[in-house]
XYZ file of C-alpha atoms in Angstrom:
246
model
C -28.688 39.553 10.398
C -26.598 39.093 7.323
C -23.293 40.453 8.638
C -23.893 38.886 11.950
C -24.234 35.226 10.067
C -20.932 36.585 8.300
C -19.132 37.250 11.572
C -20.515 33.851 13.208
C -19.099 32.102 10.348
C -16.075 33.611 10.747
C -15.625 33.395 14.501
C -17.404 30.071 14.231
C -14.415 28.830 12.235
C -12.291 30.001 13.704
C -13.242 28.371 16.896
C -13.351 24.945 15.229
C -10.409 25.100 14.049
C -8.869 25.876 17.743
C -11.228 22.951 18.935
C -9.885 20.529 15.874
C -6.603 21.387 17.202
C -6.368 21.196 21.062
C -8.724 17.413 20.000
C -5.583 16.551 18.075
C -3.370 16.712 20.748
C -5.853 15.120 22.912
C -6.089 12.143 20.984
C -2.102 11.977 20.229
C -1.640 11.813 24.064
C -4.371 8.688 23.562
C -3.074 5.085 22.869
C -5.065 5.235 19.660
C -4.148 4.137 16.093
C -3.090 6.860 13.298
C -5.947 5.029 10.992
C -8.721 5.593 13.797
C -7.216 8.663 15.036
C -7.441 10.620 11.335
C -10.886 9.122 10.882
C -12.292 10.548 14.091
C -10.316 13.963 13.636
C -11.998 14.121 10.181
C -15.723 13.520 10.989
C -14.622 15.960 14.445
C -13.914 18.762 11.984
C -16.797 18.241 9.886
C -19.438 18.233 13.009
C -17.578 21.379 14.746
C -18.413 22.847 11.092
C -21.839 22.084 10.504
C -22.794 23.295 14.112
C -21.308 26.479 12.914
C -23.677 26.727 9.852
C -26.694 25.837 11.559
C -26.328 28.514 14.150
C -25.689 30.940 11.312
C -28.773 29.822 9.052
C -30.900 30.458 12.349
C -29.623 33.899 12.687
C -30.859 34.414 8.912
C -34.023 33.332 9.404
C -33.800 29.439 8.537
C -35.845 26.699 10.559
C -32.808 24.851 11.354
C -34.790 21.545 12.078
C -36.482 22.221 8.233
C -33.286 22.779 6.818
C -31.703 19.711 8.816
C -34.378 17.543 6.706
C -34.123 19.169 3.696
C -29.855 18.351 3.968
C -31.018 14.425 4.889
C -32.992 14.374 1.525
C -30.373 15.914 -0.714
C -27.673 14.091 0.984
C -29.455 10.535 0.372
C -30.247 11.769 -3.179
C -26.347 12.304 -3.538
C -25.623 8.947 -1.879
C -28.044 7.327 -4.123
C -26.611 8.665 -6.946
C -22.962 7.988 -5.886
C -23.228 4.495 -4.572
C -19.856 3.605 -5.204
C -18.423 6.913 -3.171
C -20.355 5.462 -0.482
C -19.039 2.261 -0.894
C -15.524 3.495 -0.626
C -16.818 5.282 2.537
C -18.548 2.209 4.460
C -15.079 0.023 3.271
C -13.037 2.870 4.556
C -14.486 2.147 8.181
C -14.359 -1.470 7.865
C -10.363 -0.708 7.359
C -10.153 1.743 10.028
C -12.060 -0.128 12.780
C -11.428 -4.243 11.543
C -7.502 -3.590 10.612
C -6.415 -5.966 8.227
C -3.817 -3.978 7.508
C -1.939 -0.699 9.068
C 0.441 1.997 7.654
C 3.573 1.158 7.178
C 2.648 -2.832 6.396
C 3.526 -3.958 2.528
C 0.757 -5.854 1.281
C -1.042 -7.146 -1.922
C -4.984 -5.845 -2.730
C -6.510 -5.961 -6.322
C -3.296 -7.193 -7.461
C -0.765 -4.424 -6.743
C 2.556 -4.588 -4.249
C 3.094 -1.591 -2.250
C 3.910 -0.372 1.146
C 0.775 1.252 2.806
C 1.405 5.017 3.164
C -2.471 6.355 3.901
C -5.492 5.338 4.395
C -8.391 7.179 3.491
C -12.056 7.287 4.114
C -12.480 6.986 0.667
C -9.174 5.092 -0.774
C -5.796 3.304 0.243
C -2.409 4.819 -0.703
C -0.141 2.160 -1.550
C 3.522 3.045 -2.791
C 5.263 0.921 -4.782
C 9.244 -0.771 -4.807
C 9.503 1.826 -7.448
C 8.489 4.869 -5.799
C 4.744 4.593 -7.760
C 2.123 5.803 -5.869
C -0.885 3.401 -6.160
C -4.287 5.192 -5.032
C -7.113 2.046 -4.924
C -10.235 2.356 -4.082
C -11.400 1.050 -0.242
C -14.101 -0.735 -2.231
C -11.987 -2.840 -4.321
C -9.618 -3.641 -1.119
C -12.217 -5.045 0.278
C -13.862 -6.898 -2.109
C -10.546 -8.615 -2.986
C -8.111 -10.991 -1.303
C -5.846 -8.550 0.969
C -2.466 -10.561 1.215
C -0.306 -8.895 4.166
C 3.097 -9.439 3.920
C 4.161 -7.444 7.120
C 2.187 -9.850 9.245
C 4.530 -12.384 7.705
C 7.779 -10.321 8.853
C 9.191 -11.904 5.035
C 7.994 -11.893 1.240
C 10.009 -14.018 -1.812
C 11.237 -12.646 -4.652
C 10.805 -14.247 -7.936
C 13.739 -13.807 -10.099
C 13.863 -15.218 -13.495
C 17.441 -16.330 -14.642
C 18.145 -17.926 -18.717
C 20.027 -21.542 -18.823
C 21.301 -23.225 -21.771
C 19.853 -26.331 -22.588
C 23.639 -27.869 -22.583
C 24.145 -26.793 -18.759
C 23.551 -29.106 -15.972
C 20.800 -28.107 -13.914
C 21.831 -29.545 -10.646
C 25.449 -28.110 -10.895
C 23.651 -24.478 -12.113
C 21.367 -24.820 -8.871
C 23.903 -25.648 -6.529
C 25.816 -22.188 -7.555
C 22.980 -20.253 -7.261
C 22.237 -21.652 -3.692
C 26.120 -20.749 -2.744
C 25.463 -17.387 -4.089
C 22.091 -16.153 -2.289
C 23.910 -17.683 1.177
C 26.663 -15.454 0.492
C 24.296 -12.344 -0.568
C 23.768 -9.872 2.295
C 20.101 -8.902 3.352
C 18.712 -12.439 2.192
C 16.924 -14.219 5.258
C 18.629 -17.412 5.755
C 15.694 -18.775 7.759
C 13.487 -19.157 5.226
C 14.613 -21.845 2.551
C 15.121 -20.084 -0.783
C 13.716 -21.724 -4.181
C 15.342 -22.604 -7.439
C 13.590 -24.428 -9.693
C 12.888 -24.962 -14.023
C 9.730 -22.630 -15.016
C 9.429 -23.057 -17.754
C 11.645 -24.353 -21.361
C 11.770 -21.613 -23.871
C 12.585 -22.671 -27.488
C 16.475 -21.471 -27.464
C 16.455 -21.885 -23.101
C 15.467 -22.656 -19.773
C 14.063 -20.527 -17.728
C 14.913 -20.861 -14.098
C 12.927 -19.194 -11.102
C 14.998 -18.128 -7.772
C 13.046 -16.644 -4.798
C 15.183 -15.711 -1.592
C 13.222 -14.487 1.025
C 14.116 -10.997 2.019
C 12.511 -7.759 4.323
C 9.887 -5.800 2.232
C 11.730 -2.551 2.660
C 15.111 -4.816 1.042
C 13.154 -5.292 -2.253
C 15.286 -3.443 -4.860
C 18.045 -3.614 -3.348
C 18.500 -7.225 -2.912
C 16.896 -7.377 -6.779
C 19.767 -5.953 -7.994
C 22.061 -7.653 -5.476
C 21.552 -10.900 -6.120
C 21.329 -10.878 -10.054
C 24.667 -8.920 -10.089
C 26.060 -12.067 -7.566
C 24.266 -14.498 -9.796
C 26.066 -13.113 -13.534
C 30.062 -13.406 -11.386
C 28.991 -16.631 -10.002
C 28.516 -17.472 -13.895
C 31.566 -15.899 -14.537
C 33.520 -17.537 -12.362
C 32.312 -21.005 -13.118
C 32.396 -20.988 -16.440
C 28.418 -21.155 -16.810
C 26.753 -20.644 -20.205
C 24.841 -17.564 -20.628
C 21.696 -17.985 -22.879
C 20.812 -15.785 -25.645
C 17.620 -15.284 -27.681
C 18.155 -16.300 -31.286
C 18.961 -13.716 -33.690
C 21.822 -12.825 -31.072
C 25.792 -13.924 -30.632
């Protein structure tokens, strides 16, 4: 009975594995979401499994229907005991089925920017401008405010740019408009923002936020303070310094 469990296990495997694959390509052939479509391949995978193990406990000897309520106990003693795993799990279907946000969509949850790479039963993958991979728990996506920029199509940078208190403001604004119009990759449908922030003791500190594509983020970060320092340049503009340096 013992090597026959053995072999069933084996075969039995084997077998789900063959089933978990020829489901796959069912389901890619389906109009169905990646999110939904991974979800449903995983708990697939995991039922084609236990089957497998029950038949092979009955072979041994098992009452499969006893051991069935025996699994139910320990398993609610583990969920018990790891609320917040099941937590994750129950916010990992209200993702999956509800969709507030897909792969591929740059959002904002528990207050971290990132591009949506994964989504997990248990967590989100997020990855950064920066190339940081951000793993956050489902539960604290959902219990937060989920801002999607994607559904947007746009998000605003917020660059921060030193004045002299001796510069004009309205002449310093007006070259920093002339410069983001002229900066490649900025949306020129959205109105950008300049504005004062905040006045430092030796400064101003000005705020500029062009609207851009997620995916542009870096790129246009270093773009358009490079512009902003020849614009400077080239009209004679100030440059603010700390004190302490000349």
């Amino acid at each position: 009975k013992l090597l026959l469990s053995i072999l069933i296990l084996i075969i039995g495997f084997w077998i789900a594995n063959k089933l978990h694959k020829l489901l796959t390509r069912t389901l890619n052939k389906a109009s169905i979401s990646k999110e939904i479509l991974n979800f449903l391949l995983s708990l697939a995978d995991i039922a084609f499994k236990f089957v497998v193990i029950m038949v092979a406990a009955s072979i041994l000897g098992f009452q499969t229907s006893s051991l069935i309520v025996v699994l139910a106990a320990a398993g609610f003693a583990v969920a018990m005991a790891l609320q917040g795993f099941m937590g994750n799990f129950a916010s990992g279907i209200t993702i999956v089925f509800f969709k507030p946000y897909k792969i591929g969509d740059w959002v904002e949850v528990s207050e971290k920017f990132g591009k949506v790479v994964g989504i997990q039963i248990f967590n989100t993958i997020l990855e950064t401008p920066n190339h940081k991979t951000l793993v956050i728990p489902n539960g604290q996506v959902t219990d937060n405010i989920i801002t999607n920029y994607s559904t947007v199509g746009h998000i605003k940078l917020e660059l921060h740019v030193s004045m002299p208190y001796g510069e004009s403001f309205p002449r310093v604004k007006q070259i920093i408009f002339e410069t983001l119009k002229d900066t490649p990759k900025v949306l020129h449908s959205v109105e950008p923002e300049v504005g004062i922030l905040n006045y430092d003791s030796h400064y101003i500190t000005l705020v500029v936020r062009p609207a851009i594509l997620p995916d542009d983020y870096w790129e246009v970060t270093f773009d358009v303070n490079e512009r902003i320092k020849a614009a400077f340049n080239a009209n004679k503009v100030q440059m603010a310094y700390s004190e302490g340096i000349e």
